[in-house]
């Protein structure tokens, strides 16, 4: 069994039989983050913005968890004292718990102190026989159709807040292209510019025959 816990914003913890993963662990400074057990084997990061890189470096230094991220961002984390591994778009990355792919996102990526963070990414996680797609921060882009056709993620975590990323209408189209059965909205209502109604998104997702699971910070689903 695999458990997905929403920490808040775009931060998730995914727990498999014997391992756990943090994705984009933005905890301190996150007005909506709920307590979650931050002990994990791996930290996966989509891009360098502070609301995604978040506490990754501190958690790695404190717990020994390894960060995997796009090459330039991983180097930055390594320079700051974290345990980090640099990868790049499209390669299958092996893990003790399965595998993951870093895939495209239509966004930007700079570190909190203004350095180039490499390209922004989305992440497809394969764990415990399940495939989970975290879209990162992104506008709607046509590679999502390729990801749907080729990788067929069962579950998609999609930003709906608009302003910095796609909003509800684009996320509904993304859900169609990704061919995922179950959709979890993220990246909304953390800050005033990204206000969105997840119930409106859920209603739209249901009209295209898919399931939408709205998680409050701290809530989990078993998949
Ligand atoms: Ni961003
Ligand atoms: Mn963001």
Coordinates of C-alpha atoms and ligand atoms in Angstrom, one line a residue:
X1 CA 0.0 0.0 0.0
X2 CA 1.1 3.5 -0.8
X3 CA 0.0 6.6 1.3
X4 CA 0.0 10.1 0.0
X5 CA 0.0 12.9 2.7
X6 CA -0.5 16.5 1.8
X7 CA 1.8 18.7 3.9
X8 CA 0.4 21.9 2.3
X9 CA 1.0 24.0 -0.8
X10 CA 2.9 21.6 -3.1
X11 CA 4.6 19.6 -0.4
X12 CA 3.7 15.9 -0.1
X13 CA 5.0 12.9 1.7
X14 CA 4.6 9.6 0.0
X15 CA 5.0 6.5 2.1
X16 CA 5.5 3.0 0.7
X17 CA 6.0 -0.4 2.4
X18 CA 9.4 0.4 3.9
X19 CA 10.4 3.8 2.6
X20 CA 9.2 7.4 2.5
X21 CA 9.7 10.3 0.2
X22 CA 9.2 14.1 0.6
X23 CA 8.4 16.2 -2.5
X24 CA 9.0 19.9 -2.4
X25 CA 9.0 20.1 1.5
X26 CA 8.1 23.8 2.1
X27 CA 7.4 23.8 5.8
X28 CA 8.9 26.8 7.6
X29 CA 7.4 30.0 6.1
X30 CA 4.5 28.0 4.7
X31 CA 1.4 29.5 6.1
X32 CA -0.7 26.4 5.5
X33 CA 1.8 23.6 6.3
X34 CA 0.5 21.0 8.7
X35 CA 2.9 18.9 10.8
X36 CA 4.1 15.9 9.1
X37 CA 6.8 13.4 10.0
X38 CA 9.7 14.8 8.1
X39 CA 11.8 11.7 8.4
X40 CA 12.3 10.3 4.9
X41 CA 14.7 8.3 2.8
X42 CA 14.6 10.8 -0.1
X43 CA 13.7 14.4 -0.9
X44 CA 12.6 15.1 -4.5
X45 CA 12.6 18.7 -5.6
X46 CA 10.9 20.1 -8.7
X47 CA 12.6 23.4 -8.9
X48 CA 14.6 26.0 -6.9
X49 CA 11.9 28.5 -5.8
X50 CA 11.7 28.9 -2.0
X51 CA 8.2 27.5 -1.8
X52 CA 9.4 24.2 -3.3
X53 CA 13.1 23.8 -2.3
X54 CA 11.6 24.9 1.0
X55 CA 13.3 23.1 4.0
X56 CA 15.0 20.5 1.8
X57 CA 18.6 21.5 2.7
X58 CA 17.9 21.7 6.4
X59 CA 16.0 18.4 6.5
X60 CA 18.9 16.7 4.6
X61 CA 21.5 18.1 6.9
X62 CA 19.4 17.1 10.0
X63 CA 18.2 13.6 8.9
X64 CA 20.7 12.5 6.3
X65 CA 18.0 12.2 3.6
X66 CA 19.3 12.6 0.1
X67 CA 18.0 15.3 -2.2
X68 CA 17.6 14.4 -5.8
X69 CA 17.0 17.4 -8.2
X70 CA 18.0 18.9 -11.5
X71 CA 21.8 19.0 -11.8
X72 CA 22.4 22.8 -11.1
X73 CA 19.9 22.8 -8.2
X74 CA 21.5 19.6 -6.7
X75 CA 25.0 21.3 -6.9
X76 CA 23.6 24.3 -5.0
X77 CA 22.2 22.0 -2.3
X78 CA 25.5 20.2 -2.1
X79 CA 27.4 23.5 -1.7
X80 CA 25.1 24.3 1.2
X81 CA 26.0 21.0 2.9
X82 CA 23.1 18.8 1.9
X83 CA 23.5 15.3 0.6
X84 CA 22.4 15.7 -3.0
X85 CA 22.3 13.9 -6.3
X86 CA 22.0 15.7 -9.6
X87 CA 19.9 14.2 -12.4
X88 CA 18.3 15.7 -15.5
X89 CA 15.1 15.6 -17.6
X90 CA 14.0 12.2 -19.0
X91 CA 16.3 9.7 -17.4
X92 CA 15.0 6.9 -15.3
X93 CA 16.4 7.5 -11.8
X94 CA 16.7 4.4 -9.6
X95 CA 15.8 4.6 -5.9
X96 CA 15.7 2.0 -3.0
X97 CA 11.9 2.2 -3.2
X98 CA 11.4 2.2 -7.0
X99 CA 12.2 4.8 -9.6
X100 CA 11.4 8.3 -10.8
X101 CA 11.6 10.5 -13.8
X102 CA 12.1 14.3 -13.9
X103 CA 10.0 15.6 -16.7
X104 CA 9.3 19.0 -18.2
X105 CA 7.4 21.9 -16.6
X106 CA 6.7 25.3 -18.1
X107 CA 8.1 27.6 -15.4
X108 CA 11.4 29.2 -14.2
X109 CA 13.9 28.1 -11.5
X110 CA 16.1 30.4 -9.5
X111 CA 17.5 29.8 -6.0
X112 CA 16.4 31.9 -3.0
X113 CA 19.7 33.9 -3.3
X114 CA 19.3 34.5 -7.0
X115 CA 21.4 31.7 -8.6
X116 CA 20.3 29.8 -11.7
X117 CA 18.6 26.6 -10.6
X118 CA 18.6 24.7 -13.8
X119 CA 15.4 23.9 -15.7
X120 CA 12.2 23.6 -13.7
X121 CA 10.7 20.1 -13.7
X122 CA 7.8 17.8 -12.8
X123 CA 8.4 14.4 -11.2
X124 CA 6.9 11.0 -12.0
X125 CA 7.3 8.7 -9.0
X126 CA 7.0 4.9 -9.3
X127 CA 6.6 3.3 -5.9
X128 CA 4.9 0.1 -4.7
X129 CA 3.4 -0.5 -8.2
X130 CA 1.8 2.9 -8.3
X131 CA 2.7 5.9 -10.5
X132 CA 2.2 9.4 -9.1
X133 CA 2.8 12.5 -11.2
X134 CA 3.7 15.8 -9.4
X135 CA 3.4 18.5 -12.0
X136 CA 5.5 21.0 -10.1
X137 CA 4.9 24.7 -10.8
X138 CA 3.8 24.9 -14.4
X139 CA 1.5 26.4 -17.0
X140 CA -0.4 24.1 -19.3
X141 CA 2.0 22.5 -21.7
X142 CA 1.6 19.9 -24.4
X143 CA 4.2 17.6 -23.0
X144 CA 1.5 16.6 -20.5
X145 CA -0.1 14.8 -23.4
X146 CA 3.1 12.9 -24.1
X147 CA 3.4 12.0 -20.4
X148 CA -0.2 10.7 -20.4
X149 CA 0.4 8.6 -23.5
X150 CA 3.8 7.3 -22.6
X151 CA 3.9 7.1 -18.7
X152 CA 0.2 6.8 -17.9
X153 CA 0.4 8.2 -14.3
X154 CA -2.5 6.8 -12.2
X155 CA -2.6 9.8 -10.0
X156 CA -1.8 13.4 -10.8
X157 CA -1.0 16.3 -8.4
X158 CA -1.8 19.5 -10.2
X159 CA -1.5 23.2 -9.4
X160 CA -4.8 25.1 -9.7
X161 CA -4.0 28.5 -8.1
X162 CA -3.3 30.5 -11.2
X163 CA -1.0 33.6 -11.3
X164 CA 2.3 31.7 -11.0
X165 CA 1.0 28.5 -12.5
X166 CA -2.0 27.2 -14.5
X167 CA -5.4 27.7 -12.9
X168 CA -8.5 25.5 -12.8
X169 CA -9.5 25.5 -16.5
X170 CA -5.9 24.6 -17.6
X171 CA -5.6 21.9 -14.8
X172 CA -8.8 20.2 -16.1
X173 CA -7.2 20.0 -19.6
X174 CA -4.0 18.7 -18.0
X175 CA -5.9 16.0 -16.2
X176 CA -7.4 14.9 -19.6
X177 CA -4.0 14.9 -21.3
X178 CA -2.4 13.0 -18.4
X179 CA -5.1 10.3 -18.5
X180 CA -4.9 10.0 -14.7
X181 CA -7.9 8.5 -12.9
X182 CA -7.4 10.4 -9.7
X183 CA -6.4 14.1 -9.4
X184 CA -5.3 16.0 -6.3
X185 CA -5.2 19.8 -6.5
X186 CA -2.2 21.7 -5.0
X187 CA -0.6 25.2 -5.0
X188 CA -3.7 27.2 -4.1
X189 CA -4.9 29.4 -1.2
X190 CA -1.4 29.5 0.3
X191 CA -0.9 33.2 -0.5
X192 CA -3.5 35.8 -1.7
X193 CA -2.5 35.7 -5.5
X194 CA -3.2 32.0 -5.8
X195 CA -6.7 32.0 -4.4
X196 CA -8.8 29.2 -6.0
X197 CA -11.9 27.1 -5.1
X198 CA -11.0 23.4 -5.0
X199 CA -14.7 22.5 -5.0
X200 CA -15.1 24.2 -8.4
X201 CA -12.1 22.2 -9.7
X202 CA -13.5 19.0 -8.2
X203 CA -16.9 19.6 -10.0
X204 CA -15.1 20.2 -13.3
X205 CA -12.9 17.1 -12.9
X206 CA -16.0 15.0 -12.2
X207 CA -17.7 16.2 -15.4
X208 CA -14.8 14.6 -17.4
X209 CA -15.3 11.3 -15.5
X210 CA -12.4 11.4 -13.1
X211 CA -12.0 11.5 -9.4
X212 CA -10.8 14.5 -7.5
X213 CA -9.5 14.2 -4.0
X214 CA -9.2 17.4 -2.1
X215 CA -6.7 17.0 0.8
X216 CA -6.5 19.5 3.6
X217 CA -2.9 20.0 4.9
X218 CA -2.1 17.0 7.1
X219 CA -4.6 14.7 5.4
X220 CA -3.7 11.5 3.6
X221 CA -5.1 9.0 1.2
X222 CA -4.2 5.4 0.7
X223 CA -3.9 4.4 -3.0
Ligands
LIG1 NI1 7.9 28.2 -8.7
LIG2 MN1 5.4 27.7 -6.4

